[in-house]
């Protein structure tokens, strides 16, 4: 007798083939490696414009940026709120970029909804079950961060709440869990990515930024994630990380992101994935 997991709709037993989510022409969970880059938080028009312009020049199709930020300290920058959402929309239109941003609370859903292509549920909200039930009734793709103290089973049960609401466009995001070792901000669970892929048909992406807290480790953590079978990466990048209002130490410099892309492509290719963001080599006619 095969083991029946506690979740049903999220399981491979329920649906054997991978869920592939089409957003603005990107196929999340399919053959391509899905790449999202952007700052932890939207800080100003100049900041988001410079970052958006840079990543779009690299061929990256999705921009991240928090407008409402879940900060541990109430004295830290809380986000530009509605103004941040408007700035995201502005650069989305200017550079033809998809947007992902966090909905921190149910009371903000109607505000955030029109400004984003993917709704992000933060790690701290993964166990907010009433919130999950309500978000499951929406029709936009949802990226569900793994709770920092959540088991894989709890994470997939949280996804089950969304699926039960009728929303089938759920993307899982591993962002590191808390362990005894605080040398890294969190511990990136690479085997957890692989296990989630085995247990569930849902796409799984990796957030090496929250996982490591350290820009010098983003390359290794990203490459390991791709090799571990992740369907994509969400990476924090900033035009001036030293002065970032949120998560500066883990934010890549713009050129660091650019320098990593060829390695991402090599590993993605080895894993049988294509990179829509990668420039096709120019064909020179002799
Ligand atoms: C973030 O993506 O900036 C963030 C706050 O993520 P998490 O919910 O994983 O901490
Ligand atoms: Mn962050």
mmCIF file with all atom_site columns, C-alpha atoms in Angstrom, residues 17-115:
data_model
loop_
_atom_site.group_PDB
_atom_site.id
_atom_site.type_symbol
_atom_site.label_atom_id
_atom_site.label_alt_id
_atom_site.label_comp_id
_atom_site.label_asym_id
_atom_site.label_entity_id
_atom_site.label_seq_id
_atom_site.pdbx_PDB_ins_code
_atom_site.Cartn_x
_atom_site.Cartn_y
_atom_site.Cartn_z
_atom_site.occupancy
_atom_site.B_iso_or_equiv
_atom_site.pdbx_formal_charge
_atom_site.auth_seq_id
_atom_site.auth_comp_id
_atom_site.auth_asym_id
_atom_site.auth_atom_id
_atom_site.pdbx_PDB_model_num
ATOM 1  C CA . UNK A 1 17  ? 2.427  15.559 -14.270 1.00 0.00 ? 17  UNK A CA 1
ATOM 2  C CA . UNK A 1 18  ? 4.043  18.860 -13.303 1.00 0.00 ? 18  UNK A CA 1
ATOM 3  C CA . UNK A 1 19  ? 1.885  21.945 -12.930 1.00 0.00 ? 19  UNK A CA 1
ATOM 4  C CA . UNK A 1 20  ? 3.132  24.572 -15.367 1.00 0.00 ? 20  UNK A CA 1
ATOM 5  C CA . UNK A 1 21  ? 1.966  28.130 -14.734 1.00 0.00 ? 21  UNK A CA 1
ATOM 6  C CA . UNK A 1 22  ? 1.951  30.598 -17.595 1.00 0.00 ? 22  UNK A CA 1
ATOM 7  C CA . UNK A 1 23  ? 2.480  34.196 -16.493 1.00 0.00 ? 23  UNK A CA 1
ATOM 8  C CA . UNK A 1 24  ? 3.175  36.860 -19.089 1.00 0.00 ? 24  UNK A CA 1
ATOM 9  C CA . UNK A 1 25  ? 4.655  34.268 -21.431 1.00 0.00 ? 25  UNK A CA 1
ATOM 10 C CA . UNK A 1 26  ? 6.910  32.659 -18.789 1.00 0.00 ? 26  UNK A CA 1
ATOM 11 C CA . UNK A 1 27  ? 6.320  28.965 -18.108 1.00 0.00 ? 27  UNK A CA 1
ATOM 12 C CA . UNK A 1 28  ? 6.870  28.409 -14.386 1.00 0.00 ? 28  UNK A CA 1
ATOM 13 C CA . UNK A 1 29  ? 7.452  24.760 -13.547 1.00 0.00 ? 29  UNK A CA 1
ATOM 14 C CA . UNK A 1 30  ? 8.037  23.753 -17.153 1.00 0.00 ? 30  UNK A CA 1
ATOM 15 C CA . UNK A 1 31  ? 11.175 23.517 -19.237 1.00 0.00 ? 31  UNK A CA 1
ATOM 16 C CA . UNK A 1 32  ? 12.536 26.959 -18.493 1.00 0.00 ? 32  UNK A CA 1
ATOM 17 C CA . UNK A 1 33  ? 14.377 28.273 -15.472 1.00 0.00 ? 33  UNK A CA 1
ATOM 18 C CA . UNK A 1 34  ? 12.272 31.119 -14.095 1.00 0.00 ? 34  UNK A CA 1
ATOM 19 C CA . UNK A 1 35  ? 14.269 34.083 -12.869 1.00 0.00 ? 35  UNK A CA 1
ATOM 20 C CA . UNK A 1 36  ? 13.045 36.910 -10.649 1.00 0.00 ? 36  UNK A CA 1
ATOM 21 C CA . UNK A 1 37  ? 15.347 39.722 -9.523  1.00 0.00 ? 37  UNK A CA 1
ATOM 22 C CA . UNK A 1 38  ? 14.885 43.009 -7.735  1.00 0.00 ? 38  UNK A CA 1
ATOM 23 C CA . UNK A 1 39  ? 15.341 44.818 -4.469  1.00 0.00 ? 39  UNK A CA 1
ATOM 24 C CA . UNK A 1 40  ? 14.011 43.612 -1.147  1.00 0.00 ? 40  UNK A CA 1
ATOM 25 C CA . UNK A 1 41  ? 11.956 46.810 -0.969  1.00 0.00 ? 41  UNK A CA 1
ATOM 26 C CA . UNK A 1 42  ? 10.948 49.540 -3.382  1.00 0.00 ? 42  UNK A CA 1
ATOM 27 C CA . UNK A 1 43  ? 12.650 52.653 -1.996  1.00 0.00 ? 43  UNK A CA 1
ATOM 28 C CA . UNK A 1 44  ? 12.370 55.412 -4.582  1.00 0.00 ? 44  UNK A CA 1
ATOM 29 C CA . UNK A 1 45  ? 11.625 56.052 -8.234  1.00 0.00 ? 45  UNK A CA 1
ATOM 30 C CA . UNK A 1 46  ? 15.346 56.330 -9.088  1.00 0.00 ? 46  UNK A CA 1
ATOM 31 C CA . UNK A 1 47  ? 16.177 53.098 -7.264  1.00 0.00 ? 47  UNK A CA 1
ATOM 32 C CA . UNK A 1 48  ? 13.480 50.929 -8.808  1.00 0.00 ? 48  UNK A CA 1
ATOM 33 C CA . UNK A 1 49  ? 13.983 52.422 -12.267 1.00 0.00 ? 49  UNK A CA 1
ATOM 34 C CA . UNK A 1 50  ? 17.721 51.757 -12.286 1.00 0.00 ? 50  UNK A CA 1
ATOM 35 C CA . UNK A 1 51  ? 17.279 48.181 -11.099 1.00 0.00 ? 51  UNK A CA 1
ATOM 36 C CA . UNK A 1 52  ? 14.357 47.447 -13.433 1.00 0.00 ? 52  UNK A CA 1
ATOM 37 C CA . UNK A 1 53  ? 16.213 48.867 -16.426 1.00 0.00 ? 53  UNK A CA 1
ATOM 38 C CA . UNK A 1 54  ? 19.302 46.794 -15.606 1.00 0.00 ? 54  UNK A CA 1
ATOM 39 C CA . UNK A 1 55  ? 17.526 43.473 -15.168 1.00 0.00 ? 55  UNK A CA 1
ATOM 40 C CA . UNK A 1 56  ? 15.400 43.963 -18.253 1.00 0.00 ? 56  UNK A CA 1
ATOM 41 C CA . UNK A 1 57  ? 18.590 44.567 -20.245 1.00 0.00 ? 57  UNK A CA 1
ATOM 42 C CA . UNK A 1 58  ? 19.825 41.208 -18.984 1.00 0.00 ? 58  UNK A CA 1
ATOM 43 C CA . UNK A 1 59  ? 16.686 39.617 -20.414 1.00 0.00 ? 59  UNK A CA 1
ATOM 44 C CA . UNK A 1 60  ? 15.129 38.914 -17.014 1.00 0.00 ? 60  UNK A CA 1
ATOM 45 C CA . UNK A 1 61  ? 11.333 39.040 -17.253 1.00 0.00 ? 61  UNK A CA 1
ATOM 46 C CA . UNK A 1 62  ? 10.233 39.421 -13.631 1.00 0.00 ? 62  UNK A CA 1
ATOM 47 C CA . UNK A 1 63  ? 10.900 42.117 -11.042 1.00 0.00 ? 63  UNK A CA 1
ATOM 48 C CA . UNK A 1 64  ? 10.466 41.651 -7.298  1.00 0.00 ? 64  UNK A CA 1
ATOM 49 C CA . UNK A 1 65  ? 10.101 44.494 -4.797  1.00 0.00 ? 65  UNK A CA 1
ATOM 50 C CA . UNK A 1 66  ? 8.298  44.842 -1.503  1.00 0.00 ? 66  UNK A CA 1
ATOM 51 C CA . UNK A 1 67  ? 5.889  47.747 -1.059  1.00 0.00 ? 67  UNK A CA 1
ATOM 52 C CA . UNK A 1 68  ? 4.600  46.501 2.301   1.00 0.00 ? 68  UNK A CA 1
ATOM 53 C CA . UNK A 1 69  ? 7.467  44.917 4.235   1.00 0.00 ? 69  UNK A CA 1
ATOM 54 C CA . UNK A 1 70  ? 7.207  42.507 7.162   1.00 0.00 ? 70  UNK A CA 1
ATOM 55 C CA . UNK A 1 71  ? 10.046 43.847 9.333   1.00 0.00 ? 71  UNK A CA 1
ATOM 56 C CA . UNK A 1 72  ? 11.075 42.342 12.633  1.00 0.00 ? 72  UNK A CA 1
ATOM 57 C CA . UNK A 1 73  ? 11.466 45.806 14.139  1.00 0.00 ? 73  UNK A CA 1
ATOM 58 C CA . UNK A 1 74  ? 8.714  48.409 13.892  1.00 0.00 ? 74  UNK A CA 1
ATOM 59 C CA . UNK A 1 75  ? 11.500 51.021 13.799  1.00 0.00 ? 75  UNK A CA 1
ATOM 60 C CA . UNK A 1 76  ? 12.815 49.708 10.489  1.00 0.00 ? 76  UNK A CA 1
ATOM 61 C CA . UNK A 1 77  ? 11.649 50.861 7.048   1.00 0.00 ? 77  UNK A CA 1
ATOM 62 C CA . UNK A 1 78  ? 8.165  49.449 6.501   1.00 0.00 ? 78  UNK A CA 1
ATOM 63 C CA . UNK A 1 79  ? 7.935  50.051 2.749   1.00 0.00 ? 79  UNK A CA 1
ATOM 64 C CA . UNK A 1 80  ? 6.516  52.827 0.568   1.00 0.00 ? 80  UNK A CA 1
ATOM 65 C CA . UNK A 1 81  ? 3.122  51.097 0.624   1.00 0.00 ? 81  UNK A CA 1
ATOM 66 C CA . UNK A 1 82  ? 0.730  52.326 -2.103  1.00 0.00 ? 82  UNK A CA 1
ATOM 67 C CA . UNK A 1 83  ? 3.402  54.599 -3.550  1.00 0.00 ? 83  UNK A CA 1
ATOM 68 C CA . UNK A 1 84  ? 5.681  51.563 -3.892  1.00 0.00 ? 84  UNK A CA 1
ATOM 69 C CA . UNK A 1 85  ? 2.980  49.678 -5.781  1.00 0.00 ? 85  UNK A CA 1
ATOM 70 C CA . UNK A 1 86  ? 2.571  52.584 -8.206  1.00 0.00 ? 86  UNK A CA 1
ATOM 71 C CA . UNK A 1 87  ? 6.312  52.678 -8.826  1.00 0.00 ? 87  UNK A CA 1
ATOM 72 C CA . UNK A 1 88  ? 6.301  48.940 -9.564  1.00 0.00 ? 88  UNK A CA 1
ATOM 73 C CA . UNK A 1 89  ? 3.510  49.435 -12.091 1.00 0.00 ? 89  UNK A CA 1
ATOM 74 C CA . UNK A 1 90  ? 5.369  52.314 -13.697 1.00 0.00 ? 90  UNK A CA 1
ATOM 75 C CA . UNK A 1 91  ? 8.550  50.309 -14.320 1.00 0.00 ? 91  UNK A CA 1
ATOM 76 C CA . UNK A 1 92  ? 6.537  47.237 -15.290 1.00 0.00 ? 92  UNK A CA 1
ATOM 77 C CA . UNK A 1 93  ? 5.025  49.283 -18.107 1.00 0.00 ? 93  UNK A CA 1
ATOM 78 C CA . UNK A 1 94  ? 8.284  51.006 -18.991 1.00 0.00 ? 94  UNK A CA 1
ATOM 79 C CA . UNK A 1 95  ? 10.393 47.845 -19.250 1.00 0.00 ? 95  UNK A CA 1
ATOM 80 C CA . UNK A 1 96  ? 7.722  45.216 -19.889 1.00 0.00 ? 96  UNK A CA 1
ATOM 81 C CA . UNK A 1 97  ? 8.464  43.357 -16.661 1.00 0.00 ? 97  UNK A CA 1
ATOM 82 C CA . UNK A 1 98  ? 6.224  41.043 -14.676 1.00 0.00 ? 98  UNK A CA 1
ATOM 83 C CA . UNK A 1 99  ? 5.821  41.964 -11.012 1.00 0.00 ? 99  UNK A CA 1
ATOM 84 C CA . UNK A 1 100 ? 5.829  39.934 -7.838  1.00 0.00 ? 100 UNK A CA 1
ATOM 85 C CA . UNK A 1 101 ? 5.162  41.618 -4.508  1.00 0.00 ? 101 UNK A CA 1
ATOM 86 C CA . UNK A 1 102 ? 4.021  40.518 -1.069  1.00 0.00 ? 102 UNK A CA 1
ATOM 87 C CA . UNK A 1 103 ? 0.472  40.762 0.252   1.00 0.00 ? 103 UNK A CA 1
ATOM 88 C CA . UNK A 1 104 ? 1.102  41.084 3.952   1.00 0.00 ? 104 UNK A CA 1
ATOM 89 C CA . UNK A 1 105 ? -2.443 41.043 5.181   1.00 0.00 ? 105 UNK A CA 1
ATOM 90 C CA . UNK A 1 106 ? -5.924 40.247 3.908   1.00 0.00 ? 106 UNK A CA 1
ATOM 91 C CA . UNK A 1 107 ? -6.929 43.882 4.354   1.00 0.00 ? 107 UNK A CA 1
ATOM 92 C CA . UNK A 1 108 ? -4.306 44.769 1.702   1.00 0.00 ? 108 UNK A CA 1
ATOM 93 C CA . UNK A 1 109 ? -5.383 42.236 -0.932  1.00 0.00 ? 109 UNK A CA 1
ATOM 94 C CA . UNK A 1 110 ? -7.647 44.584 -2.897  1.00 0.00 ? 110 UNK A CA 1
ATOM 95 C CA . UNK A 1 111 ? -4.954 47.273 -2.829  1.00 0.00 ? 111 UNK A CA 1
ATOM 96 C CA . UNK A 1 112 ? -2.106 45.027 -3.986  1.00 0.00 ? 112 UNK A CA 1
ATOM 97 C CA . UNK A 1 113 ? -4.052 42.857 -6.450  1.00 0.00 ? 113 UNK A CA 1
ATOM 98 C CA . UNK A 1 114 ? -4.184 45.219 -9.468  1.00 0.00 ? 114 UNK A CA 1
ATOM 99 C CA . UNK A 1 115 ? -0.473 46.039 -9.231  1.00 0.00 ? 115 UNK A CA 1
#
